[in-house]
C-alpha cells in the first residue's frame, strides 16, 4: 500500500508540472461524466429498471468505475503502458543504471 501511495504522489507531482493540462483534463473528464449521467437519466425516464438495475444502482456502478479508472490512471498510466516500447527501443538500461528505485522510476 505504501508503494501505491508513493506512486500516486509521484504521478500527482508529475501531472501538476503542467497545470493547464491538468485543468483541461479535469474539465473534459467532468463533461464526459456529466454526459454519461445525463444519458442514463434520459434512458431511465421511460423505465424504472433495466435487468434489475435501478437508476441509483447504475450511478453507483458508474461511480465505482470512474473512481477505479482514475486511480489506475494516477498510479500506472504511462509507466506500465510504455514499458514494452522502452524495452524494444533499448532504453531500459538507462533506467537500470540510475541510482534510484528502478520500479518507481519506470512507473
XYZ file of N, CA and C in Angstrom:
321
model
N 0.823 -1.192 0.000
C 0.000 0.000 0.000
C 0.865 1.252 0.000
N 1.985 1.204 0.709
C 2.889 2.346 0.760
C 3.480 2.629 -0.616
N 3.731 1.559 -1.378
C 4.275 1.710 -2.725
C 3.262 2.397 -3.641
N 2.006 1.990 -3.556
C 0.951 2.614 -4.359
C 0.801 4.082 -3.979
N 0.885 4.376 -2.691
C 0.781 5.758 -2.229
C 1.923 6.605 -2.776
N 3.129 6.050 -2.791
C 4.263 6.807 -3.325
C 4.135 6.988 -4.835
N 3.615 5.985 -5.539
C 3.367 6.134 -6.974
C 2.324 7.215 -7.238
N 1.297 7.234 -6.410
C 0.244 8.242 -6.543
C 0.825 9.645 -6.364
N 1.654 9.831 -5.331
C 2.268 11.137 -5.083
C 3.185 11.546 -6.228
N 3.960 10.589 -6.730
C 4.868 10.877 -7.829
C 4.108 11.286 -9.082
N 3.038 10.568 -9.401
C 2.232 10.892 -10.578
C 1.568 12.261 -10.413
N 1.118 12.566 -9.213
C 0.494 13.862 -8.966
C 1.501 14.994 -9.165
N 2.724 14.822 -8.673
C 3.762 15.835 -8.868
C 4.091 16.008 -10.344
N 4.164 14.892 -11.067
C 4.474 14.970 -12.494
C 3.341 15.653 -13.258
N 2.110 15.357 -12.897
C 0.972 15.963 -13.583
C 0.836 17.440 -13.259
N 1.127 17.822 -12.032
C 0.986 19.221 -11.642
C 2.075 20.115 -12.224
N 3.073 19.518 -12.848
C 4.077 20.321 -13.539
C 3.450 21.036 -14.734
N 2.378 20.475 -15.264
C 1.658 21.073 -16.388
C 0.238 21.377 -15.918
N 0.089 22.461 -15.188
C -1.173 22.786 -14.531
C -2.317 23.035 -15.495
N -2.065 23.657 -16.632
C -3.124 23.924 -17.601
C -3.647 22.604 -18.170
N -2.735 21.682 -18.444
C -3.134 20.373 -18.951
C -3.986 19.642 -17.920
N -3.617 19.735 -16.651
C -4.401 19.099 -15.596
C -5.797 19.700 -15.543
N -5.894 21.018 -15.669
C -7.197 21.672 -15.647
C -8.069 21.205 -16.811
N -7.520 21.190 -18.031
C -8.310 20.771 -19.180
C -8.661 19.284 -19.123
N -7.770 18.469 -18.608
C -8.073 17.055 -18.438
C -9.214 16.872 -17.445
N -9.161 17.611 -16.331
C -10.232 17.547 -15.346
C -11.554 18.013 -15.951
N -11.506 19.109 -16.720
C -12.714 19.656 -17.339
C -13.323 18.667 -18.333
N -12.503 18.054 -19.177
C -13.048 17.098 -20.148
C -13.596 15.856 -19.460
N -12.943 15.407 -18.401
C -13.459 14.252 -17.655
C -14.786 14.592 -16.989
N -14.903 15.806 -16.483
C -16.148 16.242 -15.851
C -17.286 16.305 -16.873
N -17.007 16.855 -18.054
C -18.025 16.907 -19.113
C -18.426 15.494 -19.536
N -17.448 14.599 -19.647
C -17.734 13.209 -20.003
C -18.617 12.547 -18.941
N -18.287 12.750 -17.678
C -19.069 12.170 -16.587
C -20.496 12.707 -16.581
N -20.652 14.009 -16.742
C -21.993 14.597 -16.770
C -22.781 14.063 -17.958
N -22.125 13.912 -19.108
C -22.790 13.364 -20.288
C -23.283 11.946 -20.063
N -22.459 11.115 -19.446
C -22.856 9.726 -19.152
C -24.025 9.696 -18.168
N -23.949 10.518 -17.120
C -25.029 10.556 -16.135
C -26.330 11.029 -16.759
N -26.257 12.036 -17.633
C -27.467 12.506 -18.321
C -28.015 11.450 -19.277
N -27.143 10.732 -19.942
C -27.581 9.665 -20.841
C -28.407 8.624 -20.088
N -27.887 8.166 -18.958
C -28.631 7.161 -18.190
C -29.893 7.762 -17.567
N -29.841 9.032 -17.232
C -31.045 9.688 -16.696
C -32.155 9.697 -17.750
N -31.798 10.004 -18.995
C -32.779 10.014 -20.079
C -33.306 8.605 -20.340
N -32.429 7.635 -20.299
C -32.871 6.242 -20.514
C -33.856 5.829 -19.432
N -33.563 6.182 -18.185
C -34.422 5.761 -17.076
C -35.657 6.648 -16.899
N -35.856 7.651 -17.722
C -37.108 8.410 -17.686
C -38.284 7.567 -18.159
N -38.005 6.613 -19.040
C -39.066 5.792 -19.618
C -39.277 4.460 -18.901
N -38.292 3.995 -18.173
C -38.402 2.717 -17.461
C -37.915 2.901 -16.028
N -38.383 2.026 -15.145
C -37.959 2.138 -13.751
C -36.715 1.304 -13.459
N -36.525 0.212 -14.198
C -35.325 -0.600 -14.018
C -35.034 -1.377 -15.290
N -33.771 -1.688 -15.474
C -33.328 -2.464 -16.633
C -32.510 -3.633 -16.108
N -33.006 -4.828 -16.314
C -32.306 -6.027 -15.856
C -32.110 -6.050 -14.355
N -33.013 -5.454 -13.603
C -32.909 -5.420 -12.155
C -32.112 -4.245 -11.617
N -31.551 -3.419 -12.490
C -30.773 -2.257 -12.066
C -31.640 -1.010 -12.111
N -31.729 -0.324 -10.987
C -32.418 0.955 -10.952
C -31.422 2.059 -11.328
N -31.901 3.277 -11.428
C -31.022 4.394 -11.769
C -29.945 4.592 -10.700
N -30.315 4.436 -9.450
C -29.336 4.556 -8.364
C -28.249 3.496 -8.453
N -28.637 2.266 -8.818
C -27.651 1.197 -8.975
C -26.664 1.519 -10.096
N -27.174 2.061 -11.179
C -26.314 2.414 -12.304
C -25.368 3.544 -11.909
N -25.859 4.511 -11.146
C -24.994 5.600 -10.685
C -23.876 5.074 -9.782
N -24.189 4.132 -8.914
C -23.164 3.534 -8.053
C -22.147 2.776 -8.898
N -22.615 2.026 -9.882
C -21.728 1.281 -10.763
C -20.827 2.230 -11.553
N -21.394 3.294 -12.095
C -20.599 4.271 -12.838
C -19.601 4.990 -11.935
N -20.017 5.336 -10.724
C -19.107 5.985 -9.786
C -17.925 5.100 -9.440
N -18.194 3.835 -9.199
C -17.125 2.887 -8.900
C -16.175 2.751 -10.088
N -16.746 2.667 -11.274
C -15.935 2.559 -12.493
C -15.027 3.768 -12.657
N -15.584 4.968 -12.531
C -14.784 6.169 -12.729
C -13.708 6.321 -11.661
N -14.008 5.959 -10.434
C -13.004 6.040 -9.369
C -11.857 5.071 -9.643
N -12.182 3.833 -10.027
C -11.136 2.855 -10.310
C -10.288 3.247 -11.511
N -10.912 3.799 -12.537
C -10.159 4.235 -13.711
C -9.207 5.380 -13.345
N -9.658 6.307 -12.535
C -8.799 7.422 -12.141
C -7.657 6.977 -11.232
N -7.911 6.036 -10.339
C -6.828 5.508 -9.502
C -5.797 4.808 -10.376
N -6.268 4.040 -11.348
C -5.351 3.374 -12.277
C -4.537 4.407 -13.060
N -5.201 5.437 -13.571
C -4.502 6.463 -14.348
C -3.487 7.224 -13.509
N -3.806 7.482 -12.256
C -2.893 8.226 -11.398
C -1.679 7.396 -10.981
N -1.813 6.080 -10.958
C -0.696 5.264 -10.490
C 0.111 4.643 -11.623
N -0.550 4.098 -12.627
C 0.174 3.298 -13.619
C 0.191 3.869 -15.031
N -0.552 4.900 -15.308
C -0.603 5.441 -16.663
C 0.779 5.907 -17.098
N 1.151 5.541 -18.272
C 2.438 5.967 -18.807
C 3.545 4.978 -18.534
N 3.753 4.605 -17.289
C 4.869 3.733 -16.951
C 4.706 2.322 -17.444
N 3.695 1.643 -16.970
C 3.458 0.256 -17.355
C 3.135 0.167 -18.841
N 2.363 1.105 -19.336
C 1.952 1.045 -20.735
C 3.102 1.332 -21.690
N 4.097 2.083 -21.261
C 5.233 2.389 -22.126
C 6.415 1.448 -21.906
N 6.300 0.496 -21.000
C 7.403 -0.417 -20.716
C 7.800 -1.259 -21.927
N 6.865 -1.820 -22.709
C 7.289 -2.588 -23.885
C 8.080 -1.752 -24.897
N 7.674 -0.497 -25.104
C 8.412 0.360 -26.031
C 9.800 0.691 -25.488
N 9.903 0.808 -24.166
C 11.201 1.079 -23.544
C 12.148 -0.097 -23.762
N 11.634 -1.305 -23.641
C 12.453 -2.499 -23.842
C 12.820 -2.630 -25.318
N 11.833 -2.451 -26.218
C 12.102 -2.568 -27.653
C 13.093 -1.514 -28.135
N 12.979 -0.321 -27.611
C 13.862 0.763 -28.025
C 15.262 0.691 -27.438
N 15.475 -0.199 -26.506
C 16.795 -0.344 -25.899
C 17.094 0.701 -24.845
N 16.070 1.316 -24.291
C 16.275 2.374 -23.291
C 16.151 1.884 -21.859
N 15.922 0.602 -21.662
C 15.736 0.088 -20.309
C 17.005 0.224 -19.481
N 18.178 0.065 -20.125
C 19.427 0.165 -19.357
C 19.642 1.569 -18.798
N 19.061 2.579 -19.442
C 19.167 3.940 -18.902
C 18.514 3.990 -17.520
N 17.368 3.346 -17.405
C 16.670 3.334 -16.118
C 17.378 2.438 -15.108
N 17.946 1.332 -15.574
C 18.596 0.398 -14.659
C 19.904 0.944 -14.096
N 20.575 1.823 -14.823
C 21.865 2.342 -14.374
C 21.759 3.557 -13.471
N 20.583 4.132 -13.355
C 20.427 5.310 -12.489
C 20.356 4.874 -11.029
N 20.902 5.669 -10.120
C 20.923 5.287 -8.694
C 19.622 5.619 -7.969
N 18.493 5.187 -8.541
C 17.177 5.378 -7.922
C 16.441 4.054 -7.961
N 15.324 4.009 -7.281
C 14.485 2.830 -7.300
C 13.944 2.649 -8.730
N 14.381 1.599 -9.416
C 14.047 1.409 -10.827
C 12.568 1.260 -11.050
N 11.897 0.499 -10.228
C 10.459 0.281 -10.401
C 9.703 1.595 -10.307
N 9.984 2.377 -9.304
C 9.288 3.660 -9.143
C 9.664 4.626 -10.265
N 10.887 4.563 -10.739
C 11.329 5.479 -11.802
C 10.655 5.153 -13.125
N 10.518 3.859 -13.435
C 9.878 3.441 -14.693
C 8.387 3.725 -14.638
N 7.760 3.435 -13.499
C 6.325 3.627 -13.394
C 6.019 5.095 -13.257
